[in-house]
Amino acid sequence: MSNGAPSQVPGWYITFQTAVLMQLPRPGQIDQNTAEVWSGNQGALKGVLPDALLPAKKVGLSASNEAFVLLNDFGVVTVPDEMSVDAFSERWAGKLNRYNKGITDADFPSLSHVLKPGDKLRVKAFQQVTPTWTTSKERIAFLEKQPGNVFLGMQGTMLAFEQKRDRLHKGRSYASFAAKTGDQRVPSVHAYSDGYFDIDLCLFKEPWDKRHVFFGFSYVR
C-alpha cells in the first residue's frame, strides 16, 4: 500500500499465530523463572522458534567441509591443586539455578585424562553449522582432529566454569565429552541471559542440535 499505510496481515498468518500461542506451556507447565528467562532473551527465543517451526534449510559447510566451526577461543585455564567433583558440588550446587545431584565423585570414579596441578590448557568452544541433528560420536570425531585435543569430561566442565564462565555465550549449553563411545552421561553447562547457570547431565546416546555447543581442550606447552 502507498502513503506509508501498513500492509494487511494475511488471514492464514493470523490463524498460524493463534495456533502457536495455543500450544505454549500454561502456568503449571512452565515455572516463573524459565518464563522470565525467555522473556528477557528474545534473541535466543527468535533462534529457537524458527528451528522448531520452519523446514530445514540447506546450508553450506565451512571451508573444511566440517559440520562444526569454532565459536570462541576462551584462552587458557590452569589446573588447581584439587579437582574433586564433590568439592566443586559443595561450592556451587546451592548457588546455581540447577545442579544435577548425580554429579559426584562416586558418579565419576574414573578420569578420562589425568591432569596435574599447574597444567595449562586452552579452552575453545565449537558450534554446529548443519541444520540437522548430530551425534556425540560425530562431535568426538571432530575433536579428535583438533591439534592436541584431550577429553576432560567433568574435569573440563569444572575448569571452564570456574575460570571462564563470565565469557560463555548466553542462551547456550556447553557439553564436555570424556570418552569415544558408551552410554554415559555428558556434563553440560547452560548459561542464561540473566546470569544464572545450570550444570546438568545429558545422555551420550541422545542427538544434539545447533543450540548445543561443546568444549575442546588442548595443552599449552
Short mmCIF file of N, CA and C in Angstrom, two decimals, residues 17-140:
data_model
loop_
_atom_site.label_atom_id
_atom_site.label_comp_id
_atom_site.label_asym_id
_atom_site.label_seq_id
_atom_site.Cartn_x
_atom_site.Cartn_y
_atom_site.Cartn_z
N GLN A 17 -0.52 -17.92 13.85
CA GLN A 17 -0.07 -17.28 15.08
C GLN A 17 -0.94 -17.73 16.27
N THR A 18 -2.23 -17.80 16.06
CA THR A 18 -3.14 -18.25 17.12
C THR A 18 -2.85 -19.69 17.51
N ALA A 19 -2.60 -20.54 16.50
CA ALA A 19 -2.32 -21.95 16.78
C ALA A 19 -1.05 -22.10 17.60
N VAL A 20 -0.02 -21.30 17.30
CA VAL A 20 1.23 -21.36 18.06
C VAL A 20 1.01 -20.92 19.50
N LEU A 21 0.28 -19.83 19.69
CA LEU A 21 0.01 -19.32 21.03
C LEU A 21 -0.77 -20.33 21.87
N MET A 22 -1.69 -21.05 21.22
CA MET A 22 -2.50 -22.03 21.93
C MET A 22 -1.65 -23.19 22.47
N GLN A 23 -0.51 -23.45 21.85
CA GLN A 23 0.32 -24.58 22.24
C GLN A 23 1.44 -24.21 23.20
N LEU A 24 1.54 -22.92 23.58
CA LEU A 24 2.56 -22.53 24.55
C LEU A 24 2.25 -23.16 25.91
N PRO A 25 3.29 -23.48 26.70
CA PRO A 25 3.06 -24.06 28.03
C PRO A 25 2.20 -23.14 28.90
N ARG A 26 1.28 -23.74 29.61
CA ARG A 26 0.41 -22.99 30.51
C ARG A 26 1.06 -22.86 31.89
N PRO A 27 0.58 -21.93 32.73
CA PRO A 27 1.05 -21.89 34.12
C PRO A 27 0.85 -23.25 34.77
N GLY A 28 1.87 -23.73 35.41
CA GLY A 28 1.84 -25.09 35.94
C GLY A 28 2.66 -26.04 35.09
N GLN A 29 2.77 -25.71 33.78
CA GLN A 29 3.64 -26.48 32.89
C GLN A 29 5.01 -25.83 32.74
N ILE A 30 5.07 -24.54 33.01
CA ILE A 30 6.33 -23.80 32.96
C ILE A 30 6.44 -22.97 34.22
N ASP A 31 7.64 -22.92 34.81
CA ASP A 31 7.82 -22.16 36.05
C ASP A 31 8.13 -20.70 35.73
N GLN A 32 7.98 -19.84 36.71
CA GLN A 32 8.15 -18.40 36.50
C GLN A 32 9.56 -18.05 36.07
N ASN A 33 10.56 -18.70 36.68
CA ASN A 33 11.94 -18.37 36.35
C ASN A 33 12.24 -18.66 34.89
N THR A 34 11.79 -19.84 34.40
CA THR A 34 12.03 -20.19 33.00
C THR A 34 11.32 -19.22 32.07
N ALA A 35 10.07 -18.86 32.41
CA ALA A 35 9.32 -17.91 31.58
C ALA A 35 10.02 -16.56 31.52
N GLU A 36 10.54 -16.10 32.67
CA GLU A 36 11.22 -14.80 32.70
C GLU A 36 12.53 -14.84 31.94
N VAL A 37 13.21 -15.99 31.97
CA VAL A 37 14.45 -16.12 31.20
C VAL A 37 14.18 -15.95 29.71
N TRP A 38 13.13 -16.62 29.21
CA TRP A 38 12.78 -16.50 27.80
C TRP A 38 12.31 -15.08 27.47
N SER A 39 11.55 -14.47 28.37
CA SER A 39 11.07 -13.11 28.14
C SER A 39 12.22 -12.12 28.02
N GLY A 40 13.27 -12.37 28.78
CA GLY A 40 14.41 -11.46 28.75
C GLY A 40 15.47 -11.83 27.74
N ASN A 41 15.22 -12.87 26.97
CA ASN A 41 16.23 -13.32 26.00
C ASN A 41 15.55 -13.54 24.65
N GLN A 42 15.08 -12.44 24.06
CA GLN A 42 14.35 -12.52 22.79
C GLN A 42 15.22 -13.06 21.66
N GLY A 43 16.52 -12.79 21.73
CA GLY A 43 17.41 -13.29 20.67
C GLY A 43 17.44 -14.80 20.63
N ALA A 44 17.56 -15.42 21.81
CA ALA A 44 17.57 -16.88 21.88
C ALA A 44 16.22 -17.45 21.46
N LEU A 45 15.13 -16.80 21.89
CA LEU A 45 13.79 -17.26 21.52
C LEU A 45 13.60 -17.19 20.01
N LYS A 46 14.10 -16.11 19.42
CA LYS A 46 13.99 -15.95 17.97
C LYS A 46 14.77 -17.04 17.24
N GLY A 47 15.87 -17.49 17.86
CA GLY A 47 16.66 -18.55 17.23
C GLY A 47 16.03 -19.91 17.37
N VAL A 48 15.33 -20.15 18.48
CA VAL A 48 14.74 -21.46 18.75
C VAL A 48 13.48 -21.71 17.92
N LEU A 49 12.59 -20.71 17.85
CA LEU A 49 11.31 -20.91 17.18
C LEU A 49 11.44 -21.27 15.69
N PRO A 50 12.28 -20.56 14.92
CA PRO A 50 12.40 -20.98 13.51
C PRO A 50 12.91 -22.40 13.36
N ASP A 51 13.84 -22.83 14.26
CA ASP A 51 14.34 -24.20 14.20
C ASP A 51 13.22 -25.21 14.39
N ALA A 52 12.25 -24.87 15.25
CA ALA A 52 11.16 -25.79 15.54
C ALA A 52 10.05 -25.75 14.50
N LEU A 53 9.86 -24.60 13.85
CA LEU A 53 8.67 -24.41 13.01
C LEU A 53 8.94 -24.40 11.51
N LEU A 54 10.16 -24.05 11.11
CA LEU A 54 10.43 -23.90 9.68
C LEU A 54 11.09 -25.15 9.11
N PRO A 55 10.89 -25.44 7.83
CA PRO A 55 11.58 -26.56 7.20
C PRO A 55 13.08 -26.34 7.24
N ALA A 56 13.81 -27.43 7.41
CA ALA A 56 15.27 -27.32 7.45
C ALA A 56 15.78 -26.77 6.11
N LYS A 57 16.74 -25.87 6.21
CA LYS A 57 17.35 -25.29 5.02
C LYS A 57 18.72 -25.92 4.78
N LYS A 58 19.07 -26.02 3.52
CA LYS A 58 20.40 -26.49 3.19
C LYS A 58 21.38 -25.33 3.39
N VAL A 59 22.40 -25.61 4.17
CA VAL A 59 23.40 -24.57 4.40
C VAL A 59 24.76 -25.10 4.02
N GLY A 60 25.62 -24.19 3.60
CA GLY A 60 26.96 -24.58 3.24
C GLY A 60 27.79 -24.89 4.47
N LEU A 61 28.67 -25.87 4.37
CA LEU A 61 29.56 -26.18 5.46
C LEU A 61 30.74 -25.22 5.43
N SER A 62 31.59 -25.35 6.42
CA SER A 62 32.76 -24.50 6.47
C SER A 62 33.70 -24.84 5.33
N ALA A 63 34.75 -24.04 5.19
CA ALA A 63 35.69 -24.24 4.09
C ALA A 63 36.32 -25.63 4.16
N SER A 64 36.42 -26.19 5.37
CA SER A 64 36.99 -27.52 5.53
C SER A 64 35.94 -28.61 5.38
N ASN A 65 34.72 -28.23 5.01
CA ASN A 65 33.61 -29.16 4.81
C ASN A 65 33.23 -29.87 6.10
N GLU A 66 33.40 -29.21 7.22
CA GLU A 66 33.04 -29.76 8.51
C GLU A 66 31.63 -29.33 8.91
N ALA A 67 31.03 -30.13 9.78
CA ALA A 67 29.71 -29.78 10.31
C ALA A 67 29.83 -28.84 11.50
N PHE A 68 31.07 -28.58 11.97
CA PHE A 68 31.29 -27.76 13.16
C PHE A 68 32.36 -26.71 12.88
N VAL A 69 32.21 -25.57 13.54
CA VAL A 69 33.19 -24.49 13.40
C VAL A 69 33.49 -23.92 14.79
N LEU A 70 34.58 -23.17 14.87
CA LEU A 70 34.96 -22.53 16.13
C LEU A 70 33.95 -21.44 16.49
N LEU A 71 33.44 -21.49 17.70
CA LEU A 71 32.57 -20.43 18.21
C LEU A 71 33.38 -19.40 18.98
N ASN A 72 34.27 -19.88 19.85
CA ASN A 72 35.06 -18.94 20.65
C ASN A 72 36.31 -19.62 21.19
N ASP A 73 37.36 -18.83 21.32
CA ASP A 73 38.58 -19.26 22.00
C ASP A 73 38.61 -18.51 23.32
N PHE A 74 38.43 -19.24 24.42
CA PHE A 74 38.33 -18.62 25.74
C PHE A 74 39.67 -18.37 26.40
N GLY A 75 40.75 -18.81 25.75
CA GLY A 75 42.06 -18.62 26.35
C GLY A 75 42.47 -19.78 27.22
N VAL A 76 43.29 -19.50 28.23
CA VAL A 76 43.97 -20.55 28.99
C VAL A 76 43.38 -20.66 30.40
N VAL A 77 43.23 -21.91 30.87
CA VAL A 77 42.87 -22.20 32.25
C VAL A 77 44.03 -22.95 32.90
N THR A 78 44.13 -22.85 34.20
CA THR A 78 45.19 -23.51 34.95
C THR A 78 44.58 -24.52 35.91
N VAL A 79 45.12 -25.72 35.94
CA VAL A 79 44.60 -26.77 36.82
C VAL A 79 44.96 -26.43 38.26
N PRO A 80 43.95 -26.37 39.16
CA PRO A 80 44.22 -26.05 40.57
C PRO A 80 44.79 -27.25 41.32
N ASP A 81 45.07 -27.05 42.60
CA ASP A 81 45.66 -28.12 43.41
C ASP A 81 44.71 -29.29 43.61
N GLU A 82 43.41 -29.02 43.67
CA GLU A 82 42.46 -30.13 43.82
C GLU A 82 41.39 -30.04 42.73
N MET A 83 40.96 -31.24 42.28
CA MET A 83 39.95 -31.32 41.22
C MET A 83 38.84 -32.27 41.63
N SER A 84 38.41 -32.21 42.88
CA SER A 84 37.36 -33.08 43.40
C SER A 84 36.00 -32.62 42.90
N VAL A 85 35.22 -33.55 42.37
CA VAL A 85 33.86 -33.23 41.94
C VAL A 85 33.00 -32.89 43.14
N ASP A 86 33.19 -33.63 44.26
CA ASP A 86 32.40 -33.35 45.46
C ASP A 86 32.69 -31.95 45.99
N ALA A 87 33.95 -31.54 45.98
CA ALA A 87 34.29 -30.19 46.45
C ALA A 87 33.69 -29.13 45.54
N PHE A 88 33.70 -29.40 44.25
CA PHE A 88 33.07 -28.49 43.29
C PHE A 88 31.58 -28.37 43.56
N SER A 89 30.93 -29.51 43.84
CA SER A 89 29.50 -29.52 44.14
C SER A 89 29.19 -28.70 45.39
N GLU A 90 30.04 -28.84 46.40
CA GLU A 90 29.83 -28.08 47.64
C GLU A 90 29.93 -26.58 47.39
N ARG A 91 30.83 -26.19 46.50
CA ARG A 91 31.00 -24.76 46.23
C ARG A 91 29.85 -24.18 45.43
N TRP A 92 29.25 -24.98 44.53
CA TRP A 92 28.35 -24.39 43.55
C TRP A 92 26.91 -24.88 43.56
N ALA A 93 26.64 -26.05 44.08
CA ALA A 93 25.29 -26.63 43.96
C ALA A 93 24.21 -25.70 44.50
N GLY A 94 24.49 -25.01 45.60
CA GLY A 94 23.48 -24.14 46.18
C GLY A 94 23.40 -22.76 45.57
N LYS A 95 24.31 -22.46 44.66
CA LYS A 95 24.36 -21.13 44.07
C LYS A 95 23.82 -21.08 42.64
N LEU A 96 23.56 -22.23 42.05
CA LEU A 96 23.16 -22.29 40.65
C LEU A 96 21.65 -22.44 40.52
N ASN A 97 21.14 -22.11 39.33
CA ASN A 97 19.73 -22.30 39.05
C ASN A 97 19.36 -23.77 39.16
N ARG A 98 20.24 -24.64 38.65
CA ARG A 98 20.05 -26.09 38.76
C ARG A 98 21.41 -26.76 38.79
N TYR A 99 21.55 -27.74 39.67
CA TYR A 99 22.76 -28.56 39.72
C TYR A 99 22.33 -30.01 39.87
N ASN A 100 22.70 -30.83 38.91
CA ASN A 100 22.28 -32.23 38.91
C ASN A 100 22.94 -32.98 40.08
N LYS A 101 22.11 -33.63 40.90
CA LYS A 101 22.61 -34.33 42.08
C LYS A 101 23.43 -35.57 41.72
N GLY A 102 23.37 -35.96 40.45
CA GLY A 102 24.15 -37.11 40.00
C GLY A 102 25.58 -36.77 39.66
N ILE A 103 26.00 -35.54 39.93
CA ILE A 103 27.37 -35.13 39.65
C ILE A 103 28.16 -35.17 40.95
N THR A 104 28.79 -36.31 41.21
CA THR A 104 29.59 -36.51 42.42
C THR A 104 30.84 -37.31 42.05
N ASP A 105 31.79 -37.41 43.00
CA ASP A 105 32.96 -38.24 42.76
C ASP A 105 32.56 -39.69 42.52
N ALA A 106 31.52 -40.15 43.24
CA ALA A 106 31.07 -41.54 43.08
C ALA A 106 30.50 -41.79 41.70
N ASP A 107 29.88 -40.76 41.10
CA ASP A 107 29.30 -40.91 39.77
C ASP A 107 30.34 -40.77 38.67
N PHE A 108 31.48 -40.18 39.00
CA PHE A 108 32.57 -40.03 38.03
C PHE A 108 33.85 -40.60 38.66
N PRO A 109 33.88 -41.94 38.87
CA PRO A 109 35.00 -42.55 39.60
C PRO A 109 36.31 -42.61 38.81
N SER A 110 36.24 -42.60 37.50
CA SER A 110 37.45 -42.70 36.69
C SER A 110 37.59 -41.47 35.81
N LEU A 111 38.81 -41.02 35.65
CA LEU A 111 39.08 -39.83 34.85
C LEU A 111 39.46 -40.24 33.43
N SER A 112 38.98 -39.48 32.47
CA SER A 112 39.32 -39.78 31.07
C SER A 112 40.72 -39.31 30.74
N HIS A 113 41.24 -38.39 31.55
CA HIS A 113 42.59 -37.89 31.33
C HIS A 113 43.13 -37.38 32.67
N VAL A 114 44.35 -37.71 33.00
CA VAL A 114 44.93 -37.32 34.28
C VAL A 114 45.58 -35.94 34.14
N LEU A 115 45.10 -35.00 34.95
CA LEU A 115 45.65 -33.66 34.98
C LEU A 115 46.52 -33.47 36.21
N LYS A 116 47.53 -32.62 36.09
CA LYS A 116 48.40 -32.32 37.22
C LYS A 116 48.21 -30.85 37.61
N PRO A 117 48.29 -30.54 38.92
CA PRO A 117 48.21 -29.14 39.33
C PRO A 117 49.23 -28.28 38.59
N GLY A 118 48.77 -27.15 38.11
CA GLY A 118 49.65 -26.26 37.37
C GLY A 118 49.60 -26.45 35.86
N ASP A 119 49.02 -27.57 35.40
CA ASP A 119 48.88 -27.76 33.95
C ASP A 119 48.05 -26.62 33.37
N LYS A 120 48.42 -26.18 32.18
CA LYS A 120 47.68 -25.11 31.50
C LYS A 120 47.05 -25.67 30.22
N LEU A 121 45.77 -25.35 30.03
CA LEU A 121 45.05 -25.84 28.85
C LEU A 121 44.29 -24.69 28.19
N ARG A 122 44.27 -24.73 26.87
CA ARG A 122 43.46 -23.77 26.13
C ARG A 122 42.05 -24.31 25.99
N VAL A 123 41.08 -23.43 26.19
CA VAL A 123 39.67 -23.82 26.12
C VAL A 123 39.02 -23.17 24.91
N LYS A 124 38.42 -23.98 24.07
CA LYS A 124 37.67 -23.48 22.92
C LYS A 124 36.25 -24.04 22.95
N ALA A 125 35.37 -23.39 22.23
CA ALA A 125 34.01 -23.91 22.07
C ALA A 125 33.71 -24.00 20.58
N PHE A 126 33.06 -25.07 20.19
CA PHE A 126 32.71 -25.30 18.80
C PHE A 126 31.20 -25.39 18.67
N GLN A 127 30.70 -24.88 17.54
CA GLN A 127 29.26 -24.92 17.31
C GLN A 127 28.95 -25.66 16.01
N GLN A 128 27.77 -26.22 15.95
CA GLN A 128 27.28 -26.94 14.78
C GLN A 128 26.73 -25.96 13.76
N VAL A 129 27.05 -26.18 12.48
CA VAL A 129 26.54 -25.30 11.43
C VAL A 129 25.54 -26.00 10.52
N THR A 130 25.37 -27.29 10.67
CA THR A 130 24.36 -28.01 9.90
C THR A 130 23.01 -27.93 10.60
N PRO A 131 21.90 -27.88 9.86
CA PRO A 131 20.58 -27.74 10.48
C PRO A 131 20.03 -29.03 11.05
N THR A 132 20.67 -30.15 10.75
CA THR A 132 20.16 -31.44 11.21
C THR A 132 20.78 -31.81 12.55
N TRP A 133 20.32 -32.91 13.12
CA TRP A 133 20.90 -33.40 14.37
C TRP A 133 22.28 -33.99 14.12
N THR A 134 23.14 -33.94 15.13
CA THR A 134 24.43 -34.63 15.08
C THR A 134 24.54 -35.52 16.32
N THR A 135 25.46 -36.48 16.26
CA THR A 135 25.63 -37.43 17.36
C THR A 135 26.87 -37.08 18.18
N SER A 136 26.92 -37.67 19.36
CA SER A 136 28.11 -37.49 20.21
C SER A 136 29.35 -38.03 19.50
N LYS A 137 29.21 -39.15 18.81
CA LYS A 137 30.36 -39.73 18.12
C LYS A 137 30.87 -38.80 17.01
N GLU A 138 29.96 -38.11 16.32
CA GLU A 138 30.38 -37.17 15.29
C GLU A 138 31.13 -35.98 15.90
N ARG A 139 30.67 -35.53 17.03
CA ARG A 139 31.33 -34.40 17.69
C ARG A 139 32.70 -34.82 18.22
N ILE A 140 32.78 -36.01 18.77
CA ILE A 140 34.05 -36.52 19.26
C ILE A 140 35.03 -36.72 18.12
#
